[in-house]
PDB file of C-alpha atoms and ligand atoms in Angstrom:
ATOM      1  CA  UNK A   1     -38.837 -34.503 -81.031  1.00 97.00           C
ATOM      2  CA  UNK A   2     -34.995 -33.859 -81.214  1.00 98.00           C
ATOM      3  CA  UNK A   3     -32.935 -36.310 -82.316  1.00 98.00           C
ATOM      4  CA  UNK A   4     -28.837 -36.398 -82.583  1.00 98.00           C
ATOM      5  CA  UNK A   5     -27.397 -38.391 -84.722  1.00 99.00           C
ATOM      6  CA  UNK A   6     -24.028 -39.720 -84.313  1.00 98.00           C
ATOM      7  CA  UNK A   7     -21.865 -41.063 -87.004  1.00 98.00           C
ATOM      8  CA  UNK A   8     -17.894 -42.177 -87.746  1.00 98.00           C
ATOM      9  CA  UNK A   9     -17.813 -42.302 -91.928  1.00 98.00           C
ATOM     10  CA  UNK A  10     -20.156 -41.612 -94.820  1.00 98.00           C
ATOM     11  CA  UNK A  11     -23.131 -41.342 -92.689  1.00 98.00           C
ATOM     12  CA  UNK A  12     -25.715 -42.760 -95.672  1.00 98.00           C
ATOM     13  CA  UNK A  13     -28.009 -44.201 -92.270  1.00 98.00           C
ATOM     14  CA  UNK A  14     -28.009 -40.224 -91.131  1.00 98.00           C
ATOM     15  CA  UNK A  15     -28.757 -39.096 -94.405  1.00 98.00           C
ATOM     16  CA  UNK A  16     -32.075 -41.435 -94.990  1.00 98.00           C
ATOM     17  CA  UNK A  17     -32.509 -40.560 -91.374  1.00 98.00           C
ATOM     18  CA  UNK A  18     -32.574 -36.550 -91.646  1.00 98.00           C
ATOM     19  CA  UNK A  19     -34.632 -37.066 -94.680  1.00 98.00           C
ATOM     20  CA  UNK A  20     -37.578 -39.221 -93.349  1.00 98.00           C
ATOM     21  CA  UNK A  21     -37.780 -36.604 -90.508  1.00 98.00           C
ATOM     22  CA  UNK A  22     -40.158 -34.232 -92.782  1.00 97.00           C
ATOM     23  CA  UNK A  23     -43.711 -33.179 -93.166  1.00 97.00           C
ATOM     24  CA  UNK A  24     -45.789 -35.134 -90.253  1.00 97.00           C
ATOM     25  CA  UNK A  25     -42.781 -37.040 -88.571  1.00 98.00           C
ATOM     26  CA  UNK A  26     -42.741 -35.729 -85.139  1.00 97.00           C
ATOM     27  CA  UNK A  27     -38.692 -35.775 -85.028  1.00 98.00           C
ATOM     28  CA  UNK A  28     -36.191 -33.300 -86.735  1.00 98.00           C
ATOM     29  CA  UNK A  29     -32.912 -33.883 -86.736  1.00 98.00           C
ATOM     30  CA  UNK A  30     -30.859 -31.109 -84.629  1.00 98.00           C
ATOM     31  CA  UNK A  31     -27.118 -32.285 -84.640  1.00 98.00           C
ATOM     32  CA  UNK A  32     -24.957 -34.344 -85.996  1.00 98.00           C
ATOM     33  CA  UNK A  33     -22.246 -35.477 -84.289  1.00 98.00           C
ATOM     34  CA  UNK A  34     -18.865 -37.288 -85.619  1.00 98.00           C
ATOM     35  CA  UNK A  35     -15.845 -38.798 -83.494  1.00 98.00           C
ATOM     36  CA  UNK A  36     -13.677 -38.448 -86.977  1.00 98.00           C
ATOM     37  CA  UNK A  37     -13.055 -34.669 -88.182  1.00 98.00           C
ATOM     38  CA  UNK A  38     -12.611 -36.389 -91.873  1.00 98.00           C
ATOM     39  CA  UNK A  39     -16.650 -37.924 -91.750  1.00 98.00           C
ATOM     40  CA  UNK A  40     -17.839 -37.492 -95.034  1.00 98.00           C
ATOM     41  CA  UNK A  41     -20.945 -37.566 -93.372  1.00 98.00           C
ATOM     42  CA  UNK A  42     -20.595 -34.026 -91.654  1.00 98.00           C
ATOM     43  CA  UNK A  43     -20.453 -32.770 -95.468  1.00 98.00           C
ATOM     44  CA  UNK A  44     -23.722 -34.405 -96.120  1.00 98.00           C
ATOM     45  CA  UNK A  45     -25.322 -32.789 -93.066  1.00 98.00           C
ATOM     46  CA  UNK A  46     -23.725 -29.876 -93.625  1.00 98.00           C
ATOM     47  CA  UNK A  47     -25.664 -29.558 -97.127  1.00 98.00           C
ATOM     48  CA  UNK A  48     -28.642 -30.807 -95.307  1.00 98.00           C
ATOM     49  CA  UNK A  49     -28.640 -27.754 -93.315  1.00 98.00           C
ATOM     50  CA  UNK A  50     -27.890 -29.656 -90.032  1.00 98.00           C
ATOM     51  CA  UNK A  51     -25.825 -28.322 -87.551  1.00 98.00           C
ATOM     52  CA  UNK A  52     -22.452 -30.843 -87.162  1.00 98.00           C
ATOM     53  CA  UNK A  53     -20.236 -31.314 -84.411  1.00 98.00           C
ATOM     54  CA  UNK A  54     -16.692 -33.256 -84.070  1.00 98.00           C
ATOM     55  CA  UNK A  55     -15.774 -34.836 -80.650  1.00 98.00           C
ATOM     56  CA  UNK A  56     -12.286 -36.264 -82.125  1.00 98.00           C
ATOM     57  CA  UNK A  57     -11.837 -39.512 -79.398  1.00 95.00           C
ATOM     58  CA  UNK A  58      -7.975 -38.618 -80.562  1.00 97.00           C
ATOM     59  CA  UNK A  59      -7.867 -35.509 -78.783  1.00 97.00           C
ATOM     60  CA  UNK A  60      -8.566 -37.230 -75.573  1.00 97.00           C
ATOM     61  CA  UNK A  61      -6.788 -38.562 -73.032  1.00 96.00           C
ATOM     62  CA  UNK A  62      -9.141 -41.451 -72.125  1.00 96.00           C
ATOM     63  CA  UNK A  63     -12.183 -42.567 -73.226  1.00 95.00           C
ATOM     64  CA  UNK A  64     -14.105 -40.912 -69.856  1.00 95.00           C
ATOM     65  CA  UNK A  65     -12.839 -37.927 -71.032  1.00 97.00           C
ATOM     66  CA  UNK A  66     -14.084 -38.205 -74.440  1.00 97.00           C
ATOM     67  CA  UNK A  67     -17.490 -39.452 -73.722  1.00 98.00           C
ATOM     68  CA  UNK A  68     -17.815 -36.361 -71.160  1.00 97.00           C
ATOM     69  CA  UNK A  69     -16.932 -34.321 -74.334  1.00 98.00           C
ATOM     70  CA  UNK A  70     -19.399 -35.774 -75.826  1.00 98.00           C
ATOM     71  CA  UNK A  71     -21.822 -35.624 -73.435  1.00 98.00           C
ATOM     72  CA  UNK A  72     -21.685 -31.921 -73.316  1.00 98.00           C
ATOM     73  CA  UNK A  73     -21.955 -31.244 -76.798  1.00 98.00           C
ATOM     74  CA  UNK A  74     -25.265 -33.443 -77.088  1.00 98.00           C
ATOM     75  CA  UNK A  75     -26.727 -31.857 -73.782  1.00 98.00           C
ATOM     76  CA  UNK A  76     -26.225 -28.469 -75.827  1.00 98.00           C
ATOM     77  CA  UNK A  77     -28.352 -29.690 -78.924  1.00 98.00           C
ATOM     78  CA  UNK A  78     -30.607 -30.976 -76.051  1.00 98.00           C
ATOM     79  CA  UNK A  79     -31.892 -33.730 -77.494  1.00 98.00           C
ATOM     80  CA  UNK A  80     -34.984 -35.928 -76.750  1.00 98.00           C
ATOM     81  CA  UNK A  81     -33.688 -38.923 -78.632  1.00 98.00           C
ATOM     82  CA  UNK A  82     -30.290 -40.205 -80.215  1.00 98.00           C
ATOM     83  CA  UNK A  83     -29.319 -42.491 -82.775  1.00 98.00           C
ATOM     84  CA  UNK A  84     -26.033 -43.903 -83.453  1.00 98.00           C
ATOM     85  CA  UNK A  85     -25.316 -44.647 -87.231  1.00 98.00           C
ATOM     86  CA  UNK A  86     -22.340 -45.961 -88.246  1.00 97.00           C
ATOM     87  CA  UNK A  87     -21.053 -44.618 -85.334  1.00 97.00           C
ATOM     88  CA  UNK A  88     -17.822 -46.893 -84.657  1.00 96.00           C
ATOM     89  CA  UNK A  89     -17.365 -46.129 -80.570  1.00 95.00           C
ATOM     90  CA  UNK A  90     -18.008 -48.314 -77.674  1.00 93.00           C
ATOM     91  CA  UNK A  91     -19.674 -46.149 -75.269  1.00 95.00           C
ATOM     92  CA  UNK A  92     -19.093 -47.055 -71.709  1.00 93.00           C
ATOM     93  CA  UNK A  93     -22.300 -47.932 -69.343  1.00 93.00           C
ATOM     94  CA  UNK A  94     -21.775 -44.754 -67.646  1.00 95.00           C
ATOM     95  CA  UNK A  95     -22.020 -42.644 -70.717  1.00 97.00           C
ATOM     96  CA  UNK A  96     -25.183 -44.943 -71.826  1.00 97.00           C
ATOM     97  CA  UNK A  97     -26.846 -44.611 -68.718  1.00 96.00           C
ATOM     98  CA  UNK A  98     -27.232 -41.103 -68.918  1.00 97.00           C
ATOM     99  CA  UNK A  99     -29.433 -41.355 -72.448  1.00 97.00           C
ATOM    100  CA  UNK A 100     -30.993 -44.946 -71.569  1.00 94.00           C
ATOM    101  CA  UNK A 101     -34.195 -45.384 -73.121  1.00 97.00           C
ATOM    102  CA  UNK A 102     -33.716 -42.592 -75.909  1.00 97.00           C
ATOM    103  CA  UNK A 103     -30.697 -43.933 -77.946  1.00 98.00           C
ATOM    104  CA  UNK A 104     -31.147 -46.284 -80.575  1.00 98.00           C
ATOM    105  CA  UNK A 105     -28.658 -48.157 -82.650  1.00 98.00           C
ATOM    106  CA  UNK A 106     -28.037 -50.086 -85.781  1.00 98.00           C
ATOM    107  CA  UNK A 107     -26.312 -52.983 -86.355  1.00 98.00           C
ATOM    108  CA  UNK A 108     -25.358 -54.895 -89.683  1.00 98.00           C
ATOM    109  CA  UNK A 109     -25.767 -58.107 -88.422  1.00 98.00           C
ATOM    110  CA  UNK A 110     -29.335 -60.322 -86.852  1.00 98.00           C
ATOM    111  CA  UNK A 111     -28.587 -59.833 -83.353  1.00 98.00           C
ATOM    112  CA  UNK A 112     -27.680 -61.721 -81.025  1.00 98.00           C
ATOM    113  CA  UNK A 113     -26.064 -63.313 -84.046  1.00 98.00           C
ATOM    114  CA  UNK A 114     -22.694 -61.286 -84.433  1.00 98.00           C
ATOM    115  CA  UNK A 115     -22.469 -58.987 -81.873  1.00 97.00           C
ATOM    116  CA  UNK A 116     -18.993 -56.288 -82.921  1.00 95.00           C
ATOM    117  CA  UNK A 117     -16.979 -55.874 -86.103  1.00 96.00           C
ATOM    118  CA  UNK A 118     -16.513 -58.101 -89.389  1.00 98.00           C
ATOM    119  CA  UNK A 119     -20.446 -59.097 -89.304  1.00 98.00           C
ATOM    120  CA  UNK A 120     -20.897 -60.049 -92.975  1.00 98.00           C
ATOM    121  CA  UNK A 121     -17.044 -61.715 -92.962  1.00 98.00           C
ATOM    122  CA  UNK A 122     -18.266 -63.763 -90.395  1.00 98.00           C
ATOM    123  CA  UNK A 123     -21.566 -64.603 -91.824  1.00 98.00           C
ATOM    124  CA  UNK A 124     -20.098 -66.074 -94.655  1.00 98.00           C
ATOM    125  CA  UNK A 125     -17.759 -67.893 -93.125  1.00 98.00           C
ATOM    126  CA  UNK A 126     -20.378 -69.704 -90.986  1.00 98.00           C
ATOM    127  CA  UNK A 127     -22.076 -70.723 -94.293  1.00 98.00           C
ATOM    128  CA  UNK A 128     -24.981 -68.501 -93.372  1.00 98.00           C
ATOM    129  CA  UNK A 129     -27.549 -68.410 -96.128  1.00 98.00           C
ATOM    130  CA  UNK A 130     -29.386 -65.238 -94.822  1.00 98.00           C
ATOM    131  CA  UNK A 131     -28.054 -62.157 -92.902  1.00 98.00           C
ATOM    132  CA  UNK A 132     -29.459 -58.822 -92.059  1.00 98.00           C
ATOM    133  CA  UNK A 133     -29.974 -55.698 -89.798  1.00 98.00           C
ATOM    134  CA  UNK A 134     -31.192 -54.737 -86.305  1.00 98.00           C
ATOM    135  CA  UNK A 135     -31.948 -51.886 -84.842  1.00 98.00           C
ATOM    136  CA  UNK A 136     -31.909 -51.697 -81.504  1.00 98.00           C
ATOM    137  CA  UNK A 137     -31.719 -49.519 -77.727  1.00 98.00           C
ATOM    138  CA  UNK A 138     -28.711 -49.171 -76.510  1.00 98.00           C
ATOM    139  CA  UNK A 139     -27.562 -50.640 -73.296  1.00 97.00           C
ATOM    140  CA  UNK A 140     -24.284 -50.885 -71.635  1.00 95.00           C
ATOM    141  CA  UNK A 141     -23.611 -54.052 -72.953  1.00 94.00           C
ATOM    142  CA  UNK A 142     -22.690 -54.056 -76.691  1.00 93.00           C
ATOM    143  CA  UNK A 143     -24.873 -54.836 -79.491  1.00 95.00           C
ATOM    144  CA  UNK A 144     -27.358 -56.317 -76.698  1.00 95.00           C
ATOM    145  CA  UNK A 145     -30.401 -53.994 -76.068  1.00 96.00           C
ATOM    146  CA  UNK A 146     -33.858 -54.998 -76.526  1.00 98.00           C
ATOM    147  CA  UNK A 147     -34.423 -55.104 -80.383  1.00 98.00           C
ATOM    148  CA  UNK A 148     -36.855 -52.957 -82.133  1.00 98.00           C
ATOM    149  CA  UNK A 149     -37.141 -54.068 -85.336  1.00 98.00           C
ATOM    150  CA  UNK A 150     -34.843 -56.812 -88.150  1.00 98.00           C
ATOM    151  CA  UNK A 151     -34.778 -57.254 -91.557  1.00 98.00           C
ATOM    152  CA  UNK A 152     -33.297 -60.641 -93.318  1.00 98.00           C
ATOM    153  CA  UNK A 153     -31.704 -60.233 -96.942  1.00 98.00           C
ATOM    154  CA  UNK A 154     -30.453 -63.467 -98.758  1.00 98.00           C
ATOM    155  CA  UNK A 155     -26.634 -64.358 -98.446  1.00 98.00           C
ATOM    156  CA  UNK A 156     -25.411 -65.872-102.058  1.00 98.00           C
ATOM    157  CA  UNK A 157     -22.781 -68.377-102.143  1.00 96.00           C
ATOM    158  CA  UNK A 158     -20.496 -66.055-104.634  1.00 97.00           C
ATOM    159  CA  UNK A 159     -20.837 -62.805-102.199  1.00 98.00           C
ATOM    160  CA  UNK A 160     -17.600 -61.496-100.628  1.00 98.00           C
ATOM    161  CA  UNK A 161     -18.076 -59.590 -96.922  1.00 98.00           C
ATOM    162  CA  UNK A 162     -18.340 -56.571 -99.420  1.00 98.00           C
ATOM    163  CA  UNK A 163     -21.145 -57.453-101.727  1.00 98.00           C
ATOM    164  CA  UNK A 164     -23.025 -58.356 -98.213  1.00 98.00           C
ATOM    165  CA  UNK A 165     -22.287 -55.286 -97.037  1.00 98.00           C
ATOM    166  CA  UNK A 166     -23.902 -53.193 -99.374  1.00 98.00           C
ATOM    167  CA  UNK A 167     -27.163 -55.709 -99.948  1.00 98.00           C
ATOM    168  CA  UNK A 168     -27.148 -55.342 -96.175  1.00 98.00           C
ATOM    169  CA  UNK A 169     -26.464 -51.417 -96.130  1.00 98.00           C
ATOM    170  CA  UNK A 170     -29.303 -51.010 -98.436  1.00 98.00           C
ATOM    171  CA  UNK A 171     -31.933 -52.969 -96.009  1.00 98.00           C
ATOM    172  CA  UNK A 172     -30.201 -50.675 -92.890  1.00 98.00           C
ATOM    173  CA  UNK A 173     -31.385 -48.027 -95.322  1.00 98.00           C
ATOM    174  CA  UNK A 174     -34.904 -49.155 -94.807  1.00 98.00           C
ATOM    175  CA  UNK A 175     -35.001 -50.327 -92.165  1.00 98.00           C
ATOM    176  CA  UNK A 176     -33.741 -47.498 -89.756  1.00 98.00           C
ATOM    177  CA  UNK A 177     -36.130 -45.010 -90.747  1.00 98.00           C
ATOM    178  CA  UNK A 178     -39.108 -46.755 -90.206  1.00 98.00           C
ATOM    179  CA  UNK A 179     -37.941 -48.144 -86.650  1.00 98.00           C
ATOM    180  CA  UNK A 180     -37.378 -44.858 -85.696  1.00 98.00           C
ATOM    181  CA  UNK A 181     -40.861 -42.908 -86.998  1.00 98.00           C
ATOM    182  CA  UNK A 182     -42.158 -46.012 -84.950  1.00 98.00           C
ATOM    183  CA  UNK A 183     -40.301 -45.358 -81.775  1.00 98.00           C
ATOM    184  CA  UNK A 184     -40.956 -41.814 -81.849  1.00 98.00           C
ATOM    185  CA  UNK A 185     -44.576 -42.196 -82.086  1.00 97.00           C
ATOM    186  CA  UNK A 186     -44.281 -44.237 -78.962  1.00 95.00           C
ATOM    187  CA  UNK A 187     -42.897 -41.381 -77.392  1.00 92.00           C
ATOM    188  CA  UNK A 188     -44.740 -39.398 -74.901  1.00 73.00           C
TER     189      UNK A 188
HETATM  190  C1  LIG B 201     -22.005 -49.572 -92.416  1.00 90.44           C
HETATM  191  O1  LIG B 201     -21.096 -50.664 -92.415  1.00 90.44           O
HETATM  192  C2  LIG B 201     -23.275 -49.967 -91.755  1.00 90.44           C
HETATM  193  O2  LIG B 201     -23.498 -51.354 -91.887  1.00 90.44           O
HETATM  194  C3  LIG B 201     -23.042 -49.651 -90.300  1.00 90.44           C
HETATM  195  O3  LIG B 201     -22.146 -48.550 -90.277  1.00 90.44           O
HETATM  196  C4  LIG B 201     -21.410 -48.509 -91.522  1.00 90.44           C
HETATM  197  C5  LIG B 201     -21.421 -47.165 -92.166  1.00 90.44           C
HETATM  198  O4  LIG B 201     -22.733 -46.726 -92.271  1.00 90.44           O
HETATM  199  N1  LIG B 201     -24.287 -49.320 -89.661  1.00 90.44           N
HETATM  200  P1  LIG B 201     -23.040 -45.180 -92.718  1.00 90.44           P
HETATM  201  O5  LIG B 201     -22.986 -45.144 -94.219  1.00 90.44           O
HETATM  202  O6  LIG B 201     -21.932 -44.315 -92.110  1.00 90.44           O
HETATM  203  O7  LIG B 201     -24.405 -44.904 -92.173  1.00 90.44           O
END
């Protein structure tokens, strides 16, 4: 099964990602795909031996013109399933439409708890004593598609929105990997 992966910084989600896709896992990974040319990420696939490709949203006009951009480059990879990780782009209905079904995402946050940006900021500030991760298919509305799979790590009273971040990052770390093998299993 192909699988794209689409990212905006580091990419750590597509490197656990590319590297769970070995031995009997019925995915490999084909592309990788950034919006930012500086994606430290696309040096990590790079050395993974994954082809890369950059879709710079600032080189377009609009964002229809982007996401046909990016539309092309995927349907080049032709691939069977995509996941967006850390990938920091709202992607209009009509782009999601067209991979419905076959693109998953992750989300630092327990949807439908903190749908967007500042998850953990926001977690905190509610008082929250747990957060966590989702992963889940993507639908035209954000953050909103039916989930596939959570996991709950403990808030402390002394974290910042940073030291939640990376207790949550590691869980997203996890968690994607085996939500994924899951889904593609289901595939057929
Ligand atoms: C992280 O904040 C993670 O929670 C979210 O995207 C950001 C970067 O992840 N999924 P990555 O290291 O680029 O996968």
């Amino acid at each position: 099964i192909r699988t794209a992966i689409l990212i905006s910084g580091g990419g750590s989600n597509m490197v656990r990602l590319a590297e769970s896709m070995t031995g009997d896992h019925p995915a490999r990974p084909v592309l990788v795909v950034s919006n930012r040319p500086d994606a430290g990420g696309l040096l990590k696939a790079r050395d993974m031996g994954i082809d890369t490709a950059i879709v710079d949203h600032k080189d377009f006009a609009d964002r229809e013109a982007f996401e046909t951009k990016l539309h092309e480059t995927l349907l080049a990879a032709n691939p069977d399933v995509i996941c967006l990780a850390g990938f920091m782009r709202v992607l209009n209905g009509s782009f999601v439409q067209k991979w419905q079904g076959r693109m998953l995402n992750i989300h630092p946050s327990l949807l439908p708890k903190y749908k967007g940006l500042h998850t953990h900021q926001r977690a905190i500030e509610a008082g929250d004593t747990e957060a966590g991760v989702t992963v889940h298919m993507v639908t035209p509305a954000l953050d909103d598609g039916p989930i596939l799979g959570q996991a709950r790590v403990p808030v402390l009273a002394s974290d910042t929105p940073d030291d939640l971040a990376a207790r949550v990052l590691k869980a997203e770390h996890a968690l994607y990997p085996a939500v994924f093998r899951r889904f593609v299993e289901q595939l057929n």
